[in-house]
């Protein structure tokens, strides 16, 4: 697991904020342009900058009514370009149309009179819809059109000298059915062109407004759902933002926004760090502990000054990253060193003791040949035990470093192998009965001897170790010709495993935290290695069944044969 730098969150925040600022600047510019346009055209329909969705709606409503009145038409509507579908879509408000009906009016931006006006940017009059080949029949039916004037909705960007620097067509404006049996003429075109320019400006402004609003919502939702804790305080000590993660980490109430951070946040380290940032501009990284001992959580906090457009400080951002898992693993690694040293010391003491005894008997007078041989056997046994421990640790560290272990697959007699493991473990199983219960006529199995030795040694020594009151340790071997695999079960009558410890049992540094288990020395890496050797190196499966307080049953499967290696690998070898 790698720690995510708190800087990461700060940069995400900065990015979103920059985007948001840019949108707001654009909005202000458009509002300004709109004002300028109003000053230049003298057209009183041009509006004040829109500041809310209702205002936008109202402004446009007034505008369509006014357009319909000025042009003496029965209906007036906007068709705006939907960039996703490439269609011109009826968009409220309109005059003479129901909103629901209006929204169902759609036409491709390449079709009909609307498409023509949209593409060419030129107005168009339809004198008689039944005689004009350019109108689309469906559109005539949907709008009940007799005659029509359609103009483009164009946004123009101008420079300081009032020169047009950019033009964008965002849709078209239709006025339909001249009243009193009249027809639209050149004078109407002139009028509607001016009015449509105002309408386009209002729509563009509103679209930007909604865009900004949506971005704000997006930024807020992103911050709220971030796994990092985010807390923002303004220069008046008020909390302006505290997302769900931060509230959970600092155990704060949901309604802290607007409150004084010194009252809403109980953690002194956080309060001091924010105060330091607010008062003297000091940005720092600190670690805090929340909760007590076993249930403690560790958070890395980084404070940063948030600056306004002119670079002036406008508040403080504190980002929190949960580093509990990293710290727990670090603590486990530290205790691993002491556990390993402890475990290695036991066989080493025995070896040294027996060698010293033998050395002291310089003339080989004190101990007869058989006793000396027994001593040599013990030394040999303990040296072998040491070697097994060291190779377990070495394999764990190789796997941890992402290295692939070398394998040497050969055919083996598994029950015979298990017999050797049992004989090896017997001296440490003073009050246990070790039983091998293997089916007759088991086939030879292909595996790496050292690896399966480590698997069996770990499972059998655990079964002995975690049955402090003795009992039976049974190793059962059965075969399954259908699936072409053997199934090995190592069963004990010891402490068993509590259900809540089961899911993580095969993970590195996991040790059961029960009163019975706690006093038994161990490193918490054995089962992790066993799982990797079985599942990653032998195409087998391993799992455990246990009734807490009544023993455990570790079960693994091994296929009769390991799958062939790919050709190129074999050739290389
Ligand atoms: P350790 O060196 O601690 O024994 P392992 O990885 O071999 O490490 O086992 C992880 C943990 O699983 C042990 O610390 C112990 O709590 C639990 N465990 C393993 N085998 C047994 C078993 N046979 N009975 C009860 N608990 C067991």
Coordinates of C-alpha atoms and ligand atoms in Angstrom, one line a residue:
X1 CA 0.0 0.0 0.0
X2 CA 1.4 3.4 -0.9
X3 CA 0.7 6.6 0.9
X4 CA -1.1 9.3 -1.2
X5 CA 0.6 12.6 -0.6
X6 CA -1.7 15.3 0.8
X7 CA -0.3 17.5 -1.9
X8 CA -2.3 15.4 -4.4
X9 CA -5.6 16.7 -2.9
X10 CA -4.4 20.2 -2.8
X11 CA -3.5 20.1 -6.5
X12 CA -6.9 18.5 -7.3
X13 CA -8.5 21.4 -5.4
X14 CA -6.4 24.0 -7.2
X15 CA -7.2 22.6 -10.6
X16 CA -11.0 22.6 -9.9
X17 CA -10.8 26.1 -8.4
X18 CA -8.9 27.4 -11.4
X19 CA -11.5 26.0 -13.8
X20 CA -14.2 27.5 -11.7
X21 CA -12.5 30.9 -11.6
X22 CA -12.1 30.9 -15.3
X23 CA -15.8 30.1 -15.9
X24 CA -16.7 32.9 -13.5
X25 CA -14.4 35.3 -15.4
X26 CA -16.1 34.3 -18.6
X27 CA -19.5 34.9 -17.2
X28 CA -18.5 38.4 -16.0
X29 CA -17.1 39.1 -19.5
X30 CA -20.3 38.0 -21.2
X31 CA -22.3 40.1 -18.8
X32 CA -20.1 43.1 -19.6
X33 CA -20.4 42.5 -23.4
X34 CA -24.2 42.3 -23.0
X35 CA -24.2 45.7 -21.2
X36 CA -22.0 47.2 -24.0
X37 CA -24.3 45.8 -26.6
X38 CA -27.3 47.4 -24.8
X39 CA -25.4 50.7 -24.8
X40 CA -24.6 50.4 -28.5
X41 CA -27.9 49.3 -29.9
X42 CA -30.0 51.4 -27.5
X43 CA -32.4 48.4 -27.5
X44 CA -34.3 48.4 -24.3
X45 CA -35.1 44.7 -24.4
X46 CA -31.4 44.0 -23.5
X47 CA -31.3 43.0 -20.0
X48 CA -29.4 43.4 -16.7
X49 CA -26.9 40.6 -16.1
X50 CA -28.8 37.5 -15.2
X51 CA -28.0 36.3 -11.7
X52 CA -30.5 33.5 -11.1
X53 CA -32.3 30.8 -13.2
X54 CA -35.7 32.4 -12.5
X55 CA -34.4 35.8 -13.7
X56 CA -33.2 34.2 -16.9
X57 CA -36.6 32.6 -17.4
X58 CA -38.4 35.8 -16.7
X59 CA -36.2 37.9 -19.0
X60 CA -36.7 35.5 -21.9
X61 CA -40.4 35.3 -21.3
X62 CA -40.7 39.1 -21.5
X63 CA -38.6 38.9 -24.7
X64 CA -40.8 36.4 -26.5
X65 CA -44.0 38.2 -25.7
X66 CA -42.5 41.4 -26.8
X67 CA -41.2 39.8 -30.1
X68 CA -44.6 38.3 -30.8
X69 CA -46.2 41.7 -30.2
X70 CA -43.8 43.8 -32.2
X71 CA -43.9 41.4 -35.1
X72 CA -47.7 40.8 -34.8
X73 CA -47.3 37.1 -34.8
X74 CA -49.2 34.3 -33.2
X75 CA -46.2 32.3 -32.0
X76 CA -42.6 32.7 -31.2
X77 CA -40.0 30.1 -30.2
X78 CA -36.3 29.3 -29.8
X79 CA -34.7 26.2 -31.3
X80 CA -31.3 25.7 -29.6
X81 CA -28.5 23.4 -30.8
X82 CA -28.1 20.3 -28.8
X83 CA -24.4 19.5 -29.3
X84 CA -24.7 15.9 -28.4
X85 CA -27.4 15.0 -31.0
X86 CA -26.8 17.8 -33.6
X87 CA -30.4 18.7 -33.4
X88 CA -32.2 22.1 -33.0
X89 CA -34.5 21.6 -30.1
X90 CA -37.5 23.6 -28.9
X91 CA -36.5 25.4 -25.7
X92 CA -38.8 27.3 -23.3
X93 CA -39.9 29.9 -22.8
X94 CA -42.0 30.3 -26.0
X95 CA -45.1 32.3 -26.9
X96 CA -48.1 30.3 -28.2
X97 CA -46.7 26.8 -27.3
X98 CA -47.1 24.6 -24.3
X99 CA -43.8 23.8 -22.7
X100 CA -44.3 20.0 -23.0
X101 CA -45.2 20.2 -26.7
X102 CA -42.4 22.6 -27.4
X103 CA -39.7 20.3 -26.0
X104 CA -40.9 17.6 -28.5
X105 CA -40.1 19.8 -31.4
X106 CA -36.7 18.8 -32.8
X107 CA -35.2 19.1 -36.2
X108 CA -31.7 18.1 -37.5
X109 CA -29.4 21.2 -37.8
X110 CA -29.0 20.2 -41.5
X111 CA -32.8 20.1 -42.3
X112 CA -35.6 22.4 -43.3
X113 CA -35.7 26.2 -42.9
X114 CA -34.3 26.0 -39.4
X115 CA -31.3 24.1 -40.6
X116 CA -30.8 26.4 -43.5
X117 CA -30.9 29.5 -41.3
X118 CA -28.7 27.9 -38.7
X119 CA -26.0 26.9 -41.3
X120 CA -26.0 30.1 -43.5
X121 CA -26.6 32.6 -40.6
X122 CA -29.1 34.4 -42.9
X123 CA -32.8 35.1 -42.1
X124 CA -35.5 33.4 -44.2
X125 CA -39.2 34.0 -44.8
X126 CA -41.7 31.3 -45.5
X127 CA -44.7 33.0 -47.2
X128 CA -46.8 30.0 -47.5
X129 CA -45.8 26.8 -45.7
X130 CA -47.9 24.6 -48.0
X131 CA -46.1 25.9 -51.0
X132 CA -42.5 26.2 -49.8
X133 CA -40.4 23.1 -50.6
X134 CA -37.8 23.9 -48.0
X135 CA -40.1 23.4 -45.0
X136 CA -40.3 20.0 -43.4
X137 CA -43.9 18.6 -43.3
X138 CA -43.6 17.3 -39.8
X139 CA -42.3 20.6 -38.6
X140 CA -45.3 22.4 -40.2
X141 CA -47.7 20.0 -38.5
X142 CA -46.0 20.3 -35.1
X143 CA -46.0 24.1 -35.2
X144 CA -49.2 24.6 -37.1
X145 CA -47.3 27.0 -39.3
X146 CA -48.9 29.0 -42.1
X147 CA -46.1 31.4 -42.6
X148 CA -42.8 32.0 -40.8
X149 CA -39.8 34.3 -40.3
X150 CA -36.7 32.6 -39.0
X151 CA -33.5 34.3 -37.9
X152 CA -30.2 32.9 -36.5
X153 CA -29.3 33.3 -32.9
X154 CA -25.7 34.5 -33.1
X155 CA -23.3 35.4 -30.3
X156 CA -20.8 37.9 -31.4
X157 CA -17.6 38.7 -29.5
X158 CA -16.2 42.1 -30.1
X159 CA -12.8 43.6 -29.3
X160 CA -12.2 47.0 -27.6
X161 CA -12.7 48.8 -31.0
X162 CA -16.1 47.1 -31.4
X163 CA -14.7 44.8 -34.1
X164 CA -16.3 41.4 -34.2
X165 CA -13.6 38.8 -33.3
X166 CA -15.7 35.7 -33.0
X167 CA -19.2 34.6 -34.0
X168 CA -21.0 31.5 -32.9
X169 CA -24.5 30.4 -33.9
X170 CA -26.3 28.8 -31.0
X171 CA -29.7 28.2 -32.6
X172 CA -32.6 29.9 -34.4
X173 CA -35.6 32.1 -33.5
X174 CA -38.9 31.5 -35.3
X175 CA -41.9 33.8 -35.4
X176 CA -44.9 32.1 -36.9
X177 CA -48.2 33.1 -38.5
X178 CA -48.5 36.9 -39.0
X179 CA -51.8 38.1 -37.5
X180 CA -54.6 39.7 -39.5
X181 CA -53.8 37.6 -42.6
X182 CA -50.6 39.5 -43.2
X183 CA -47.2 38.3 -44.3
X184 CA -43.7 38.8 -42.9
X185 CA -41.6 41.3 -44.9
X186 CA -38.1 43.0 -45.0
X187 CA -39.0 45.4 -42.1
X188 CA -39.8 42.4 -39.9
X189 CA -36.4 40.9 -40.7
X190 CA -34.6 44.1 -39.6
X191 CA -36.6 44.2 -36.3
X192 CA -36.2 40.5 -35.5
X193 CA -32.5 40.6 -36.3
X194 CA -31.9 43.2 -33.6
X195 CA -34.2 41.5 -31.1
X196 CA -32.6 38.1 -31.7
X197 CA -29.1 39.5 -31.0
X198 CA -30.4 40.5 -27.5
X199 CA -32.0 37.1 -27.1
X200 CA -28.8 35.3 -28.1
X201 CA -26.8 37.3 -25.6
X202 CA -29.3 36.5 -22.8
X203 CA -29.3 32.8 -23.7
X204 CA -25.5 32.6 -23.9
X205 CA -25.2 34.3 -20.6
X206 CA -27.7 31.9 -19.0
X207 CA -26.0 28.9 -20.5
X208 CA -22.7 30.0 -19.0
X209 CA -24.5 30.7 -15.7
X210 CA -25.8 27.1 -15.7
X211 CA -22.4 25.8 -16.6
X212 CA -20.9 27.7 -13.7
X213 CA -23.6 26.4 -11.4
X214 CA -23.0 22.9 -12.6
X215 CA -19.3 23.1 -12.1
X216 CA -19.9 24.5 -8.6
X217 CA -22.1 21.5 -7.8
X218 CA -19.5 19.1 -9.3
X219 CA -16.7 20.6 -7.3
X220 CA -18.8 20.4 -4.2
X221 CA -19.8 16.8 -4.8
X222 CA -16.2 15.8 -5.6
X223 CA -14.9 17.4 -2.4
X224 CA -17.8 15.9 -0.3
X225 CA -17.2 12.4 -1.6
X226 CA -13.4 12.5 -1.5
X227 CA -11.8 9.8 0.6
X228 CA -9.4 12.6 1.8
X229 CA -10.6 14.8 4.5
X230 CA -11.0 18.4 3.4
X231 CA -11.6 21.3 5.8
X232 CA -11.6 25.0 4.7
X233 CA -11.6 27.9 7.0
X234 CA -11.9 31.6 5.9
X235 CA -9.9 34.4 7.4
X236 CA -12.8 35.2 9.8
X237 CA -12.4 31.7 11.4
X238 CA -15.6 30.4 9.7
X239 CA -15.7 26.9 8.3
X240 CA -16.6 27.2 4.6
X241 CA -16.3 23.5 3.8
X242 CA -15.9 20.3 5.7
X243 CA -16.5 17.1 3.7
X244 CA -17.9 13.8 5.0
X245 CA -14.4 12.2 5.4
X246 CA -13.1 15.2 7.5
X247 CA -16.3 15.2 9.6
X248 CA -15.8 11.5 10.3
X249 CA -12.1 11.7 11.0
X250 CA -12.5 14.6 13.4
X251 CA -15.8 13.4 14.7
X252 CA -17.5 16.7 13.9
X253 CA -21.3 17.3 13.5
X254 CA -22.8 17.5 10.0
X255 CA -23.8 21.2 10.3
X256 CA -20.4 22.8 11.0
X257 CA -20.3 25.0 7.9
X258 CA -20.6 28.6 9.0
X259 CA -19.4 27.8 12.5
X260 CA -16.2 29.0 14.1
X261 CA -13.5 26.3 13.6
X262 CA -12.2 26.8 17.2
X263 CA -15.6 25.8 18.6
X264 CA -16.5 23.1 16.1
X265 CA -13.3 21.1 16.1
X266 CA -12.1 19.5 19.2
X267 CA -8.7 18.3 18.0
X268 CA -6.0 20.6 19.4
X269 CA -3.4 19.7 16.7
X270 CA -5.8 20.7 14.0
X271 CA -6.9 23.9 15.7
X272 CA -3.3 25.0 16.3
X273 CA -2.2 24.2 12.8
X274 CA -5.1 26.2 11.3
X275 CA -4.4 29.1 13.7
X276 CA -0.8 29.1 12.7
X277 CA -1.7 29.2 9.0
X278 CA -4.3 32.0 9.5
X279 CA -2.1 34.1 11.8
X280 CA 1.4 33.7 10.3
X281 CA 0.8 32.0 7.0
X282 CA 2.6 28.9 8.2
X283 CA 1.9 25.8 6.1
X284 CA 2.8 22.5 7.7
X285 CA 2.4 18.7 7.7
X286 CA 1.6 17.0 10.9
X287 CA 0.3 13.7 12.1
X288 CA -2.5 13.3 14.5
X289 CA -3.9 10.4 16.5
X290 CA -7.6 10.2 17.1
X291 CA -9.1 7.7 19.5
X292 CA -7.4 5.4 22.0
X293 CA -4.8 2.7 21.7
X294 CA -6.2 -0.3 19.9
X295 CA -8.9 1.7 18.1
X296 CA -6.6 4.6 17.3
X297 CA -6.7 6.2 13.9
X298 CA -3.7 8.0 12.5
X299 CA -4.1 10.9 10.1
X300 CA -1.6 12.9 8.2
X301 CA -2.7 16.6 7.9
X302 CA -1.4 19.2 5.6
X303 CA -2.4 22.8 5.8
X304 CA -2.1 25.2 2.8
X305 CA -3.0 28.9 2.4
X306 CA -5.8 29.4 -0.2
X307 CA -5.2 32.6 -2.1
X308 CA -7.6 34.9 -4.1
X309 CA -7.1 36.3 -7.5
X310 CA -4.6 39.0 -6.4
X311 CA -2.6 36.4 -4.3
X312 CA -4.1 37.6 -1.1
X313 CA -4.9 34.9 1.5
X314 CA -8.6 34.1 1.7
X315 CA -8.5 31.1 4.0
X316 CA -6.8 27.9 4.9
X317 CA -7.2 24.4 3.5
X318 CA -6.5 21.4 5.7
X319 CA -6.3 18.1 3.9
X320 CA -6.3 14.8 5.9
X321 CA -5.1 11.4 4.8
X322 CA -5.9 8.3 6.8
X323 CA -2.5 6.6 7.4
X324 CA -3.8 4.1 10.0
X325 CA -3.1 1.0 7.8
X326 CA 0.4 2.2 6.9
X327 CA 1.2 2.9 10.6
X328 CA -0.2 -0.5 11.7
X329 CA 1.9 -2.3 9.2
X330 CA 5.0 -0.3 10.3
X331 CA 4.3 -1.3 13.9
X332 CA 3.8 -4.9 12.9
X333 CA 7.1 -4.8 11.0
X334 CA 8.9 -3.4 14.0
X335 CA 7.4 -6.1 16.2
X336 CA 8.3 -8.7 13.5
X337 CA 12.0 -8.0 14.0
X338 CA 11.7 -8.8 17.7
X339 CA 9.5 -11.9 17.1
X340 CA 11.9 -13.3 14.6
X341 CA 14.9 -12.7 16.8
X342 CA 13.0 -14.4 19.6
X343 CA 12.1 -17.4 17.5
X344 CA 15.6 -17.8 16.1
X345 CA 17.1 -17.6 19.5
X346 CA 15.4 -20.8 20.7
X347 CA 17.1 -23.2 18.3
X348 CA 20.3 -21.3 18.4
X349 CA 20.5 -21.6 22.2
X350 CA 19.9 -25.3 21.9
X351 CA 22.6 -25.8 19.3
X352 CA 25.1 -23.7 21.2
X353 CA 24.2 -25.6 24.5
X354 CA 24.8 -29.0 23.0
X355 CA 28.0 -28.1 21.2
X356 CA 29.4 -26.6 24.3
X357 CA 28.5 -29.7 26.3
X358 CA 30.3 -31.8 23.7
X359 CA 33.3 -29.6 23.7
X360 CA 33.6 -29.7 27.4
X361 CA 33.9 -33.5 27.2
X362 CA 37.3 -33.1 25.7
X363 CA 38.3 -36.8 26.1
X364 CA 34.9 -38.1 25.3
X365 CA 34.7 -39.7 28.7
X366 CA 31.5 -38.3 30.1
X367 CA 29.1 -39.3 27.4
X368 CA 28.9 -42.6 25.6
X369 CA 28.7 -43.0 21.9
X370 CA 24.9 -43.2 21.8
X371 CA 24.3 -40.1 24.0
X372 CA 26.7 -38.1 21.8
X373 CA 24.9 -39.3 18.7
X374 CA 21.6 -38.2 20.3
X375 CA 23.2 -34.7 20.9
X376 CA 24.3 -34.5 17.3
X377 CA 20.8 -35.4 16.2
X378 CA 19.4 -32.6 18.3
X379 CA 21.9 -30.2 16.9
X380 CA 21.0 -31.3 13.4
X381 CA 17.3 -31.0 14.1
X382 CA 17.6 -27.5 15.5
X383 CA 19.9 -26.4 12.7
X384 CA 17.3 -27.7 10.2
X385 CA 14.6 -25.8 12.1
X386 CA 16.7 -22.6 11.9
X387 CA 17.2 -23.1 8.2
X388 CA 13.4 -23.5 7.7
X389 CA 12.7 -20.4 9.6
X390 CA 15.3 -18.4 7.6
X391 CA 14.0 -19.7 4.3
X392 CA 10.4 -18.8 5.3
X393 CA 11.5 -15.2 6.1
X394 CA 13.6 -15.0 2.9
X395 CA 10.7 -16.1 0.8
X396 CA 8.3 -13.7 2.4
X397 CA 10.7 -10.8 1.8
X398 CA 11.2 -11.9 -1.8
X399 CA 7.4 -12.0 -2.4
X400 CA 7.1 -8.7 -0.7
X401 CA 9.7 -7.2 -3.0
X402 CA 7.7 -8.5 -6.0
X403 CA 10.2 -11.1 -7.0
X404 CA 9.2 -14.5 -8.4
X405 CA 10.5 -17.5 -6.5
X406 CA 12.4 -20.2 -8.4
X407 CA 10.6 -23.6 -8.6
X408 CA 11.8 -27.1 -9.1
X409 CA 8.9 -29.4 -9.8
X410 CA 9.5 -33.1 -9.3
X411 CA 7.2 -36.1 -8.7
X412 CA 6.9 -36.9 -5.0
X413 CA 5.3 -39.4 -2.6
X414 CA 3.2 -36.9 -0.5
X415 CA 2.3 -39.2 2.5
X416 CA 6.0 -40.1 2.8
X417 CA 6.8 -36.4 2.8
X418 CA 4.1 -35.8 5.5
X419 CA 5.7 -38.6 7.5
X420 CA 9.0 -36.8 7.6
X421 CA 7.3 -33.5 8.6
X422 CA 5.6 -35.3 11.5
X423 CA 8.8 -36.9 12.6
X424 CA 10.5 -33.5 12.5
X425 CA 7.7 -31.9 14.6
X426 CA 7.3 -34.7 17.1
X427 CA 9.9 -33.3 19.6
X428 CA 7.9 -30.1 19.9
X429 CA 4.6 -31.9 20.3
X430 CA 5.0 -33.1 23.8
X431 CA 1.3 -33.5 24.7
X432 CA -0.1 -34.0 21.2
X433 CA -0.9 -37.0 19.2
X434 CA 0.2 -36.6 15.6
X435 CA -1.6 -38.8 13.1
X436 CA -1.2 -39.2 9.3
X437 CA -4.4 -40.4 7.8
X438 CA -3.7 -41.0 4.1
X439 CA -5.7 -42.9 1.5
X440 CA -4.1 -46.0 0.0
X441 CA -2.9 -45.9 -3.6
X442 CA -2.4 -42.2 -3.8
X443 CA -0.8 -41.1 -7.1
X444 CA 2.6 -39.4 -7.1
X445 CA 2.2 -35.6 -7.0
X446 CA 4.2 -33.0 -8.9
X447 CA 5.4 -30.2 -6.7
X448 CA 8.4 -28.1 -5.4
X449 CA 9.7 -30.0 -2.4
X450 CA 11.0 -27.1 -0.5
X451 CA 7.8 -25.1 -1.0
X452 CA 5.4 -27.8 0.1
X453 CA 7.8 -28.6 3.0
X454 CA 7.3 -25.0 4.1
X455 CA 3.5 -25.3 3.6
X456 CA 3.2 -28.5 5.7
X457 CA 5.8 -27.3 8.3
X458 CA 3.8 -24.1 8.9
X459 CA 0.4 -25.8 9.1
X460 CA 1.5 -28.6 11.3
X461 CA 3.6 -26.4 13.6
X462 CA 0.7 -23.9 13.9
X463 CA -1.7 -26.8 14.7
X464 CA 0.7 -27.8 17.6
X465 CA 1.4 -24.3 18.7
X466 CA -2.2 -23.1 18.8
X467 CA -3.3 -26.2 20.8
X468 CA -1.6 -25.4 24.0
X469 CA -3.5 -28.0 25.9
X470 CA -2.5 -30.7 23.5
X471 CA -4.9 -33.0 21.7
X472 CA -4.9 -34.7 18.3
X473 CA -3.3 -33.2 15.2
X474 CA -4.5 -35.1 12.2
X475 CA -3.2 -34.8 8.6
X476 CA -5.6 -36.3 6.2
X477 CA -4.8 -36.9 2.5
X478 CA -7.5 -37.8 0.0
X479 CA -7.5 -37.8 -3.8
X480 CA -10.0 -36.9 -6.4
X481 CA -9.4 -38.6 -9.7
X482 CA -12.2 -36.5 -11.4
X483 CA -10.5 -33.2 -10.6
X484 CA -7.1 -34.8 -10.7
X485 CA -6.1 -33.3 -7.4
X486 CA -5.3 -34.2 -3.8
X487 CA -6.9 -32.6 -0.8
X488 CA -4.8 -32.2 2.4
X489 CA -6.5 -31.4 5.8
X490 CA -4.5 -30.4 8.9
X491 CA -6.9 -30.6 11.8
X492 CA -6.3 -29.7 15.4
X493 CA -8.4 -29.5 18.6
X494 CA -6.9 -26.3 19.8
X495 CA -7.9 -22.6 20.3
X496 CA -9.7 -22.3 17.0
X497 CA -10.2 -18.9 15.2
X498 CA -12.9 -16.3 16.0
X499 CA -15.2 -15.6 12.9
X500 CA -14.2 -12.0 12.7
X501 CA -10.5 -12.9 12.3
X502 CA -11.2 -15.4 9.4
X503 CA -11.3 -13.0 6.4
X504 CA -7.9 -11.5 7.1
X505 CA -6.1 -14.7 8.3
X506 CA -4.0 -15.2 5.2
X507 CA -2.9 -11.6 5.0
X508 CA 0.6 -10.5 6.0
X509 CA 1.2 -9.7 9.7
X510 CA -2.2 -10.9 10.7
X511 CA -2.3 -12.5 14.2
X512 CA -5.5 -13.4 16.1
X513 CA -6.1 -10.9 18.8
X514 CA -7.7 -13.2 21.4
X515 CA -6.6 -13.8 25.0
X516 CA -5.6 -17.4 24.2
X517 CA -3.6 -16.5 21.0
X518 CA -1.9 -13.5 22.4
X519 CA 0.6 -15.3 24.7
X520 CA 1.9 -17.5 21.8
X521 CA 4.9 -16.2 19.9
X522 CA 4.7 -15.8 16.2
X523 CA 5.4 -13.5 13.2
X524 CA 2.1 -13.5 11.3
X525 CA 3.8 -14.2 8.0
X526 CA 3.5 -18.0 7.9
X527 CA 0.0 -18.3 6.5
X528 CA 0.6 -15.5 4.0
X529 CA 3.5 -17.4 2.6
X530 CA 1.6 -20.7 2.6
X531 CA -1.3 -19.2 0.6
X532 CA 1.1 -17.7 -1.9
X533 CA 3.0 -21.0 -2.4
X534 CA -0.2 -23.0 -2.8
X535 CA -2.2 -20.6 -4.9
X536 CA 0.4 -18.7 -6.9
X537 CA 3.0 -21.4 -7.4
X538 CA 1.0 -24.7 -7.4
X539 CA -2.4 -23.9 -8.9
X540 CA -4.0 -25.1 -5.7
X541 CA -6.5 -23.5 -3.2
X542 CA -6.3 -23.1 0.5
X543 CA -8.9 -22.2 3.1
X544 CA -9.8 -22.7 6.7
X545 CA -12.8 -23.9 8.7
X546 CA -12.9 -23.4 12.4
X547 CA -15.2 -23.4 15.4
X548 CA -13.8 -20.9 17.8
X549 CA -12.7 -22.6 21.0
X550 CA -12.9 -26.1 19.4
X551 CA -10.0 -26.3 16.9
X552 CA -9.2 -25.5 13.3
X553 CA -9.1 -27.3 10.0
X554 CA -6.8 -25.9 7.3
X555 CA -7.5 -27.5 3.9
X556 CA -5.5 -27.2 0.7
X557 CA -5.7 -28.8 -2.7
X558 CA -2.8 -29.7 -5.1
X559 CA -3.3 -30.8 -8.7
X560 CA -1.6 -34.1 -9.6
X561 CA 0.4 -32.3 -12.3
X562 CA 1.5 -28.7 -12.7
X563 CA 0.4 -27.3 -16.1
X564 CA 3.0 -27.2 -18.8
X565 CA 5.0 -24.0 -19.0
X566 CA 4.6 -22.0 -22.2
X567 CA 6.9 -23.1 -25.0
X568 CA 9.1 -20.0 -25.1
X569 CA 9.8 -20.2 -21.4
X570 CA 10.7 -23.9 -21.6
X571 CA 13.1 -23.1 -24.5
X572 CA 14.8 -20.3 -22.5
X573 CA 15.2 -22.7 -19.6
Ligands
LIG1 P1 2.3 -16.9 13.4 O1 3.7 -16.8 13.2 O2 1.7 -15.8 14.2 O3 1.8 -18.2 13.8 P2 0.8 -17.4 10.9 O4 0.8 -16.6 9.7 O5 1.3 -18.8 10.7 O6 1.7 -16.6 11.9 O7 -0.6 -17.5 11.5 C1 -1.3 -16.3 11.6 C2 -2.3 -16.3 12.8 O8 -3.3 -17.2 12.5 C3 -1.6 -16.8 14.0 O9 -0.9 -15.7 14.7 C4 -2.8 -17.3 14.8 O10 -3.4 -16.3 15.5 C5 -3.7 -17.8 13.7 N1 -3.6 -19.3 13.5 C6 -2.8 -19.9 12.6 N2 -3.0 -21.3 12.7 C7 -3.9 -21.5 13.7 C8 -4.5 -22.7 14.2 N3 -4.2 -23.9 13.8 N4 -5.3 -22.5 15.3 C9 -5.6 -21.3 15.7 N5 -5.1 -20.1 15.2 C10 -4.2 -20.2 14.2

